[in-house]
Coordinates of C-alpha atoms in Angstrom, one line a residue:
M1 CA -112.2 -50.0 -186.0
A2 CA -109.2 -47.9 -187.2
E3 CA -109.9 -44.3 -188.2
R4 CA -110.6 -44.1 -191.9
D5 CA -109.0 -41.9 -194.6
S6 CA -111.3 -39.7 -196.7
K7 CA -110.4 -41.6 -199.9
I8 CA -113.1 -44.2 -199.1
K9 CA -116.1 -43.7 -201.4
G10 CA -119.4 -44.6 -199.7
T11 CA -120.0 -46.1 -196.3
P12 CA -116.8 -47.4 -194.6
L13 CA -116.9 -51.2 -194.3
P14 CA -116.3 -53.0 -191.0
R15 CA -113.0 -54.6 -190.1
C16 CA -111.7 -57.6 -188.0
P17 CA -110.8 -56.7 -184.4
G18 CA -107.1 -56.4 -183.7
P19 CA -104.2 -54.3 -184.8
S20 CA -104.9 -52.8 -188.2
V21 CA -102.3 -52.1 -190.9
R22 CA -102.5 -48.5 -189.9
D23 CA -101.8 -49.3 -186.3
L24 CA -98.8 -51.3 -187.2
A25 CA -97.5 -48.7 -189.7
L26 CA -97.7 -45.9 -187.1
A27 CA -95.6 -48.0 -184.7
D28 CA -93.0 -48.9 -187.4
T29 CA -89.3 -48.5 -186.9
N30 CA -89.0 -46.3 -190.0
P31 CA -91.6 -44.1 -191.8
V32 CA -94.0 -46.2 -193.9
P33 CA -95.3 -44.7 -197.2
E34 CA -98.8 -43.5 -196.6
F35 CA -100.3 -45.5 -199.5
L36 CA -99.3 -48.7 -197.6
Y37 CA -101.6 -47.9 -194.7
E38 CA -104.2 -45.4 -196.0
D39 CA -107.5 -46.9 -197.0
E40 CA -108.6 -46.2 -200.5
Y41 CA -111.6 -48.1 -202.0
E42 CA -115.1 -47.7 -203.2
N43 CA -117.9 -49.7 -201.6
L44 CA -118.9 -52.0 -204.5
G45 CA -122.0 -53.6 -203.0
S46 CA -123.0 -57.2 -202.4
D47 CA -124.5 -58.6 -205.6
P48 CA -123.6 -62.3 -206.4
I49 CA -121.4 -63.2 -209.3
P50 CA -122.8 -65.7 -211.9
T51 CA -120.9 -69.0 -211.9
S52 CA -121.2 -69.1 -215.7
R53 CA -118.4 -66.5 -215.9
Y54 CA -116.0 -69.3 -214.8
T55 CA -117.6 -72.3 -216.5
D56 CA -119.3 -71.3 -219.8
P57 CA -117.3 -71.9 -223.0
A58 CA -119.3 -69.1 -224.7
F59 CA -118.2 -66.6 -222.0
F60 CA -114.6 -67.9 -222.3
A61 CA -114.9 -67.2 -226.1
L62 CA -116.1 -63.7 -225.4
E63 CA -113.1 -63.0 -223.2
N64 CA -110.8 -64.1 -226.0
Q65 CA -112.6 -61.9 -228.4
R66 CA -113.3 -58.7 -226.4
L67 CA -110.9 -58.7 -223.5
W68 CA -107.4 -59.9 -224.3
P69 CA -106.9 -58.0 -227.5
R70 CA -107.8 -54.7 -225.8
I71 CA -105.8 -54.7 -222.6
W72 CA -102.1 -54.4 -221.8
Q73 CA -100.6 -57.8 -221.1
M74 CA -97.4 -58.4 -219.2
A75 CA -95.6 -60.5 -221.8
A76 CA -91.9 -60.6 -220.7
R77 CA -89.1 -59.2 -218.6
E78 CA -86.2 -57.2 -220.1
E79 CA -83.7 -59.8 -218.9
E80 CA -85.3 -62.5 -221.0
L81 CA -84.0 -60.7 -224.2
P82 CA -80.8 -58.8 -223.2
E83 CA -79.1 -58.7 -226.6
A84 CA -80.0 -57.5 -230.1
G85 CA -81.6 -60.5 -231.9
D86 CA -82.9 -62.1 -228.8
Y87 CA -86.6 -62.8 -229.0
V88 CA -89.4 -64.2 -226.8
V89 CA -92.5 -66.0 -228.1
Y90 CA -95.5 -64.9 -226.1
E91 CA -98.8 -66.7 -226.5
N92 CA -102.2 -66.1 -224.9
A93 CA -105.9 -66.6 -225.8
G94 CA -105.1 -68.2 -229.2
K95 CA -102.7 -65.4 -230.3
S96 CA -99.0 -65.7 -230.8
F97 CA -96.4 -62.8 -230.8
I98 CA -92.7 -62.4 -231.3
I99 CA -91.0 -59.9 -228.9
M100 CA -87.7 -58.8 -230.4
R101 CA -84.8 -56.8 -229.1
Q102 CA -83.6 -54.4 -231.8
E103 CA -80.1 -53.2 -232.7
D104 CA -80.7 -49.8 -231.0
G105 CA -81.8 -51.5 -227.8
S106 CA -85.5 -50.9 -228.4
I107 CA -88.1 -53.7 -228.3
R108 CA -90.7 -54.3 -231.0
S109 CA -93.3 -57.0 -231.3
F110 CA -94.9 -58.7 -234.3
A111 CA -97.6 -61.2 -235.0
N112 CA -95.9 -64.6 -235.0
V113 CA -97.5 -65.7 -238.3
C114 CA -96.0 -66.1 -241.8
L115 CA -98.0 -63.9 -244.2
H116 CA -97.7 -66.6 -246.9
R117 CA -99.5 -69.7 -245.6
G118 CA -99.9 -68.9 -241.9
R119 CA -97.2 -71.1 -240.2
K120 CA -95.8 -69.8 -236.9
L121 CA -92.5 -68.2 -237.6
K122 CA -91.1 -69.2 -234.2
T123 CA -92.2 -71.8 -231.6
E124 CA -89.7 -71.1 -228.8
D125 CA -87.5 -68.3 -227.4
G126 CA -84.0 -67.8 -228.8
W127 CA -81.8 -65.6 -230.9
T128 CA -82.0 -65.0 -234.7
A129 CA -80.5 -62.8 -237.3
E130 CA -83.7 -62.9 -239.3
L131 CA -87.2 -64.3 -239.2
Q132 CA -87.5 -67.1 -241.7
C133 CA -90.6 -69.3 -242.1
P134 CA -89.6 -73.0 -241.9
F135 CA -92.3 -73.9 -244.4
H136 CA -91.4 -72.1 -247.7
G137 CA -88.6 -69.7 -246.6
F138 CA -90.4 -66.4 -246.6
T139 CA -88.0 -64.2 -244.6
W140 CA -88.3 -60.9 -242.7
N141 CA -85.7 -58.7 -241.1
N142 CA -85.8 -58.4 -237.3
D143 CA -87.5 -55.0 -237.6
G144 CA -90.5 -56.8 -239.4
S145 CA -89.6 -55.5 -242.9
L146 CA -89.7 -58.0 -245.7
K147 CA -86.3 -59.5 -246.7
Q148 CA -87.0 -62.2 -249.2
I149 CA -89.8 -64.1 -251.0
P150 CA -88.7 -67.3 -252.6
C151 CA -89.7 -67.4 -256.3
R152 CA -90.6 -63.8 -256.1
W153 CA -91.5 -63.9 -259.8
D154 CA -94.7 -65.8 -258.8
F155 CA -95.8 -63.1 -256.2
S156 CA -95.8 -60.0 -258.4
H157 CA -99.1 -59.1 -256.8
L158 CA -97.5 -58.5 -253.4
S159 CA -95.6 -55.4 -252.4
D160 CA -93.0 -55.1 -249.7
E161 CA -95.2 -52.7 -247.8
E162 CA -98.1 -55.0 -247.5
M163 CA -95.8 -57.9 -246.5
Q164 CA -94.5 -56.0 -243.5
L165 CA -95.2 -58.1 -240.4
P166 CA -98.1 -56.7 -238.4
E167 CA -96.7 -54.8 -235.4
I168 CA -98.1 -54.9 -231.9
S169 CA -97.9 -52.0 -229.4
V170 CA -95.2 -52.4 -226.8
G171 CA -95.0 -50.7 -223.4
R172 CA -92.1 -50.9 -220.9
W173 CA -92.1 -50.2 -217.2
G174 CA -90.0 -51.4 -214.3
G175 CA -88.2 -54.1 -216.4
Y176 CA -91.5 -55.5 -217.6
I177 CA -92.6 -55.6 -221.2
F178 CA -96.3 -55.2 -222.1
L179 CA -98.2 -55.8 -225.3
R180 CA -101.5 -54.6 -226.6
E181 CA -103.1 -55.6 -229.9
A182 CA -105.7 -52.7 -230.0
A183 CA -104.4 -49.4 -231.1
E184 CA -106.9 -47.5 -228.9
G185 CA -107.2 -47.5 -225.1
P186 CA -105.4 -46.1 -222.1
T187 CA -101.7 -45.6 -222.2
L188 CA -99.6 -48.1 -220.2
E189 CA -98.9 -45.4 -217.6
E190 CA -102.7 -44.8 -217.2
F191 CA -103.4 -48.5 -217.1
L192 CA -100.8 -49.1 -214.4
A193 CA -101.5 -46.1 -212.2
P194 CA -100.7 -45.7 -209.3
I195 CA -98.1 -48.5 -209.5
P196 CA -95.3 -46.5 -211.3
E197 CA -95.5 -43.8 -208.6
H198 CA -95.6 -46.4 -205.7
F199 CA -92.8 -48.5 -207.1
K200 CA -90.3 -45.6 -207.3
R201 CA -89.1 -46.9 -203.9
W202 CA -88.7 -50.5 -204.9
K203 CA -87.3 -50.2 -208.5
H204 CA -88.1 -53.5 -210.1
E205 CA -85.9 -52.3 -213.0
E206 CA -83.0 -53.0 -210.6
C207 CA -84.2 -56.6 -210.3
A208 CA -83.8 -59.7 -212.4
T209 CA -85.7 -63.0 -212.6
A210 CA -83.9 -65.6 -210.4
I211 CA -86.7 -68.3 -210.4
W212 CA -89.5 -69.0 -212.8
V213 CA -91.9 -72.0 -212.5
G214 CA -95.2 -72.7 -214.3
K215 CA -97.9 -75.3 -214.1
V216 CA -101.2 -75.9 -215.8
V217 CA -104.0 -75.9 -213.2
P218 CA -107.4 -77.6 -213.9
A219 CA -109.4 -74.6 -213.1
N220 CA -110.5 -71.4 -214.9
W221 CA -107.9 -68.7 -214.9
K222 CA -110.1 -66.4 -212.9
V223 CA -110.7 -69.0 -210.2
V224 CA -107.0 -69.4 -209.7
M225 CA -106.2 -65.7 -209.9
E226 CA -108.9 -64.7 -207.5
A227 CA -107.5 -67.1 -204.9
F228 CA -104.6 -64.7 -204.6
M229 CA -106.7 -61.6 -204.2
E230 CA -107.6 -62.2 -200.6
S231 CA -105.7 -63.4 -197.5
W232 CA -108.4 -64.6 -195.2
H233 CA -108.4 -68.1 -196.6
T234 CA -105.2 -68.6 -194.7
V235 CA -107.1 -69.6 -191.5
V236 CA -108.2 -72.9 -193.1
T237 CA -105.9 -73.4 -196.1
H238 CA -102.6 -72.2 -194.7
P239 CA -102.9 -72.6 -190.9
Q240 CA -99.1 -72.9 -190.5
L241 CA -98.9 -69.2 -191.4
L242 CA -101.2 -67.9 -188.7
P243 CA -98.7 -67.5 -185.9
F244 CA -97.0 -64.6 -187.8
T245 CA -99.7 -63.4 -190.3
G246 CA -102.4 -60.9 -189.7
D247 CA -104.6 -62.5 -192.3
A248 CA -108.0 -61.1 -191.4
N249 CA -106.4 -57.7 -190.5
S250 CA -105.3 -57.2 -194.1
M251 CA -105.9 -53.9 -195.9
Y252 CA -107.6 -54.0 -199.4
N253 CA -107.3 -50.9 -201.6
T254 CA -108.7 -50.4 -205.1
Y255 CA -107.6 -47.8 -207.6
G256 CA -110.0 -47.2 -210.5
D257 CA -110.6 -50.2 -212.8
Y258 CA -107.3 -51.8 -213.2
V259 CA -105.2 -51.9 -210.0
N260 CA -105.6 -52.9 -206.4
L261 CA -103.3 -53.5 -203.4
T262 CA -103.4 -56.0 -200.6
V263 CA -101.3 -55.4 -197.5
T264 CA -101.1 -58.4 -195.3
P265 CA -99.0 -57.8 -192.2
F266 CA -96.4 -60.3 -191.1
G267 CA -94.6 -60.5 -187.8
T268 CA -97.9 -60.2 -186.0
M269 CA -100.3 -62.9 -184.9
S270 CA -103.5 -63.7 -186.7
P271 CA -106.6 -62.6 -184.9
H272 CA -107.6 -66.3 -185.1
I273 CA -104.7 -67.2 -182.7
D274 CA -105.3 -67.2 -179.0
P275 CA -102.5 -64.8 -177.7
E276 CA -102.4 -66.3 -174.3
G277 CA -98.9 -67.3 -173.4
K278 CA -97.5 -66.3 -176.8
E279 CA -94.4 -64.2 -176.6
Q280 CA -92.9 -62.0 -179.3
Q281 CA -90.0 -64.4 -179.7
W282 CA -92.5 -67.2 -180.5
I283 CA -93.8 -65.1 -183.4
V284 CA -90.3 -64.5 -184.7
D285 CA -89.4 -68.2 -184.5
E286 CA -92.5 -69.2 -186.4
F287 CA -91.8 -66.5 -189.1
V288 CA -88.3 -67.7 -189.9
K289 CA -89.5 -71.3 -189.9
Y290 CA -92.3 -70.8 -192.4
N291 CA -91.2 -67.7 -194.4
G292 CA -93.2 -68.5 -197.6
R293 CA -91.6 -65.7 -199.6
S294 CA -88.1 -67.2 -199.8
S295 CA -86.5 -69.9 -202.0
D296 CA -84.4 -72.6 -200.5
N297 CA -81.2 -70.9 -201.7
Y298 CA -82.3 -67.5 -200.2
D299 CA -83.2 -69.2 -196.9
E300 CA -79.8 -70.8 -196.7
N301 CA -78.1 -67.5 -197.4
I302 CA -80.1 -65.8 -194.6
A303 CA -79.4 -68.7 -192.3
Q304 CA -75.7 -68.3 -192.9
E305 CA -75.8 -64.5 -192.4
E306 CA -78.0 -64.7 -189.3
G307 CA -76.2 -67.7 -187.6
G308 CA -79.0 -70.1 -188.4
Y309 CA -81.9 -67.8 -188.0
N310 CA -80.7 -66.6 -184.7
V311 CA -83.0 -63.6 -184.5
K312 CA -83.7 -62.5 -181.0
V313 CA -86.3 -60.0 -179.9
P314 CA -84.6 -57.4 -177.6
E315 CA -86.3 -56.5 -174.4
G316 CA -89.1 -54.0 -175.0
K317 CA -89.2 -54.6 -178.8
T318 CA -91.8 -56.3 -180.9
A319 CA -91.4 -59.3 -183.3
R320 CA -91.9 -56.9 -186.2
E321 CA -89.1 -54.6 -185.0
A322 CA -86.7 -57.5 -184.5
L323 CA -87.5 -59.0 -187.9
G324 CA -87.3 -55.7 -189.7
A325 CA -83.9 -54.9 -188.3
S326 CA -82.6 -58.4 -189.1
L327 CA -84.0 -58.3 -192.7
R328 CA -82.6 -54.8 -193.4
E329 CA -79.1 -55.9 -192.4
T330 CA -79.2 -59.2 -194.2
T331 CA -80.7 -57.7 -197.4
T332 CA -78.1 -55.0 -197.5
K333 CA -75.3 -57.6 -197.2
M334 CA -76.7 -60.0 -199.8
F335 CA -77.6 -57.6 -202.5
G336 CA -75.4 -54.5 -201.9
H337 CA -78.3 -52.0 -201.7
D338 CA -78.6 -50.0 -198.6
V339 CA -82.1 -50.5 -197.2
S340 CA -81.5 -49.0 -193.8
F341 CA -84.3 -46.5 -194.5
A342 CA -86.9 -49.2 -195.2
S343 CA -89.8 -49.7 -192.9
D344 CA -90.5 -53.0 -191.2
A345 CA -93.6 -53.3 -193.4
E346 CA -91.5 -53.1 -196.6
M347 CA -89.1 -55.8 -195.3
M348 CA -91.6 -58.4 -194.4
D349 CA -95.3 -57.7 -195.2
A350 CA -97.1 -59.3 -198.1
L351 CA -97.5 -56.2 -200.4
L352 CA -99.4 -57.6 -203.4
Y353 CA -100.5 -55.4 -206.3
N354 CA -102.9 -56.9 -208.8
V355 CA -103.0 -55.4 -212.4
F356 CA -106.1 -56.3 -214.4
P357 CA -106.5 -58.9 -215.6
N358 CA -103.7 -61.3 -214.8
F359 CA -100.4 -59.7 -213.5
S360 CA -99.5 -59.5 -209.9
P361 CA -96.2 -58.1 -208.7
W362 CA -95.2 -58.1 -205.0
A363 CA -93.6 -54.9 -203.6
G364 CA -91.1 -54.2 -200.9
F365 CA -87.4 -54.8 -200.5
Q366 CA -87.3 -58.6 -200.2
P367 CA -87.1 -60.9 -203.2
N368 CA -90.4 -60.2 -205.0
I369 CA -92.8 -62.8 -206.2
V370 CA -94.5 -62.1 -209.5
Y371 CA -97.6 -64.0 -210.6
R372 CA -99.2 -64.3 -214.0
W373 CA -102.2 -66.4 -215.1
R374 CA -103.1 -67.2 -218.7
P375 CA -106.2 -69.1 -220.0
W376 CA -105.1 -72.4 -221.4
K377 CA -106.7 -74.9 -223.7
D378 CA -110.3 -74.4 -222.5
V379 CA -112.5 -72.7 -219.9
D380 CA -111.4 -75.3 -217.3
H381 CA -107.7 -74.9 -217.4
C382 CA -105.1 -72.1 -217.0
L383 CA -101.3 -71.7 -216.8
M384 CA -100.1 -70.3 -213.5
E385 CA -96.6 -68.8 -213.5
V386 CA -94.5 -67.8 -210.5
R387 CA -91.4 -65.7 -210.7
V388 CA -89.1 -64.6 -208.0
L389 CA -87.1 -61.4 -208.7
T390 CA -84.0 -60.5 -206.8
R391 CA -82.0 -57.3 -206.7
V392 CA -78.9 -57.0 -208.9
P393 CA -76.0 -55.7 -206.9
P394 CA -74.9 -52.2 -207.9
G395 CA -72.5 -52.2 -210.9
Q396 CA -73.2 -55.8 -211.9
P397 CA -74.9 -56.7 -215.2
H398 CA -78.4 -58.1 -215.2
P399 CA -78.2 -61.9 -215.6
K400 CA -80.3 -63.4 -218.3
A401 CA -83.5 -64.9 -217.0
P402 CA -83.7 -68.7 -216.6
P403 CA -86.2 -70.5 -218.8
M404 CA -89.5 -71.3 -217.1
K405 CA -89.5 -74.7 -215.4
F406 CA -92.7 -76.2 -216.8
L407 CA -94.2 -78.7 -214.3
T408 CA -96.1 -81.6 -215.8
D409 CA -99.7 -82.5 -214.8
T410 CA -98.4 -85.2 -212.5
Q411 CA -95.8 -83.0 -210.8
K412 CA -96.5 -81.0 -207.7
W413 CA -95.3 -77.5 -207.0
T414 CA -93.1 -79.0 -204.3
E415 CA -91.1 -80.7 -207.1
A416 CA -89.7 -77.3 -208.0
P417 CA -87.2 -77.1 -205.0
E418 CA -86.1 -73.6 -205.9
L419 CA -89.5 -72.3 -204.7
G420 CA -88.7 -73.5 -201.2
I421 CA -91.6 -73.3 -198.8
L422 CA -93.7 -71.5 -201.5
G423 CA -94.2 -74.9 -203.1
D424 CA -95.9 -76.2 -200.0
V425 CA -98.2 -73.1 -199.9
F426 CA -99.1 -73.5 -203.5
E427 CA -99.9 -77.2 -203.1
Q428 CA -102.3 -76.2 -200.3
D429 CA -104.0 -73.9 -202.7
M430 CA -104.2 -76.7 -205.3
D431 CA -106.1 -78.8 -202.7
N432 CA -108.9 -76.3 -203.3
L433 CA -108.8 -74.8 -206.8
P434 CA -109.7 -77.8 -209.0
Y435 CA -112.6 -78.6 -206.7
V436 CA -113.7 -75.0 -206.8
Q437 CA -114.0 -75.4 -210.6
Q438 CA -115.9 -78.6 -210.3
G439 CA -118.2 -77.1 -207.7
L440 CA -119.0 -74.1 -209.8
K441 CA -120.0 -76.4 -212.6
A442 CA -122.2 -78.3 -210.2
S443 CA -123.8 -75.3 -208.6
M444 CA -127.5 -75.4 -208.0
N445 CA -128.2 -71.7 -207.8
G446 CA -125.5 -70.5 -210.2
E447 CA -124.2 -67.8 -207.9
V448 CA -121.0 -66.9 -206.1
Q449 CA -121.3 -64.8 -202.9
L450 CA -118.5 -62.4 -202.0
A451 CA -117.5 -60.7 -198.8
N452 CA -118.1 -56.9 -198.9
Y453 CA -114.6 -55.9 -197.8
Q454 CA -112.2 -58.8 -197.8
E455 CA -113.2 -59.8 -201.3
I456 CA -113.7 -56.3 -202.7
Q457 CA -110.9 -56.7 -205.1
I458 CA -112.5 -59.7 -206.7
R459 CA -115.7 -57.6 -207.2
Q460 CA -113.6 -54.7 -208.7
F461 CA -112.0 -57.2 -211.1
Q462 CA -115.4 -58.7 -212.1
N463 CA -116.9 -55.3 -212.7
T464 CA -114.0 -54.3 -215.0
L465 CA -114.2 -57.7 -216.8
M466 CA -117.8 -57.1 -217.6
K467 CA -117.1 -53.6 -219.0
Y468 CA -115.0 -55.4 -221.7
V469 CA -117.1 -58.5 -222.3
E470 CA -120.4 -56.5 -222.6
S471 CA -119.0 -53.7 -224.7

């Protein structure tokens, strides 16, 4: 077991045998940020989780009432509304909001509801010079101030001030736009900590959305989200990844109530793989074959740059060293940012941050995946969204984000070819998640049992959830 850092609270938890994240970091080609290999978590115990939190409509209603209005929600990216007058309609948990770019470049958000008879002002994203209700023509300026009331003589009881559109708090960080209904609570910086400090290296504000796909999943939003908060399901669900993924050797850090980090090493064999006869070149060949973090287009670009994935492991080097060197060179050529200083870990490992309750950005210098999960029509459904951010070359303008490709119920993730091999990985997850929801509803003992370490982030999430629901 690797030596532990003093940031662990309570008794250190056991680990899987084999090279730890710390071991790999200390052998890295370039220095690795300490927070990517130092343990930081609190032992949260072993109590079971009630299945009712995933299946009970009454609990679902409490989440909508007590959770969503009181937390920061990642609602959009800056590149979705680049020009003044651009707006995004963001909807979640029965609420609807308009996020609007103002003339001075600032962003404001308003309740997407006409104050006359309650019709939604907007039903899809777009550009507008004013916010006019399609029902009777009540009109507001883009800053939320009242512009016009038709037949104003019949509304002498209403003042311009009380007809101002209700405004929602907006926070901005790293190219992301956050909303919060409640006036009170932690600042966005407090809520995200320590992500803003960690991401100073990776600068998501220099990135733009290149791919965006969503699909409604027949499972509770927490069931689907929690499937991405641990890596050890790889051994059964994603066996094709085992030759180059240290699944059970992942590091799981937790930071307070709202943030956690999973570091799953790539370029190293799973401890579930028999290493007998497996050379470092074999690991590299399997990695480039199944690299689940790339889109088809990105794969083709790398293939062209690398001569068809012709990555060879030099004598005396490891697979991680060879892959890190190749990815640093290719990434610099493709996106124009010099990443020669980047560690092997930052070029290939799965560095997944989870922000309570439903936002998960990947870190590092490769195109970054960003997940978001939203409750859908009832307790048994959610909308899962997958973005891929790529770095904008220096001096070039940020392209406007593409609209989300919304897959139908009958379409598979593999029918979004822009996701590349990710689509296959998600389909493997979908082979589990609807049946998890069905199984939870059929449970005889009404309990979910969690691993003490490898599922500690799920327990952290559940503890924070109950602080809101029970308050």
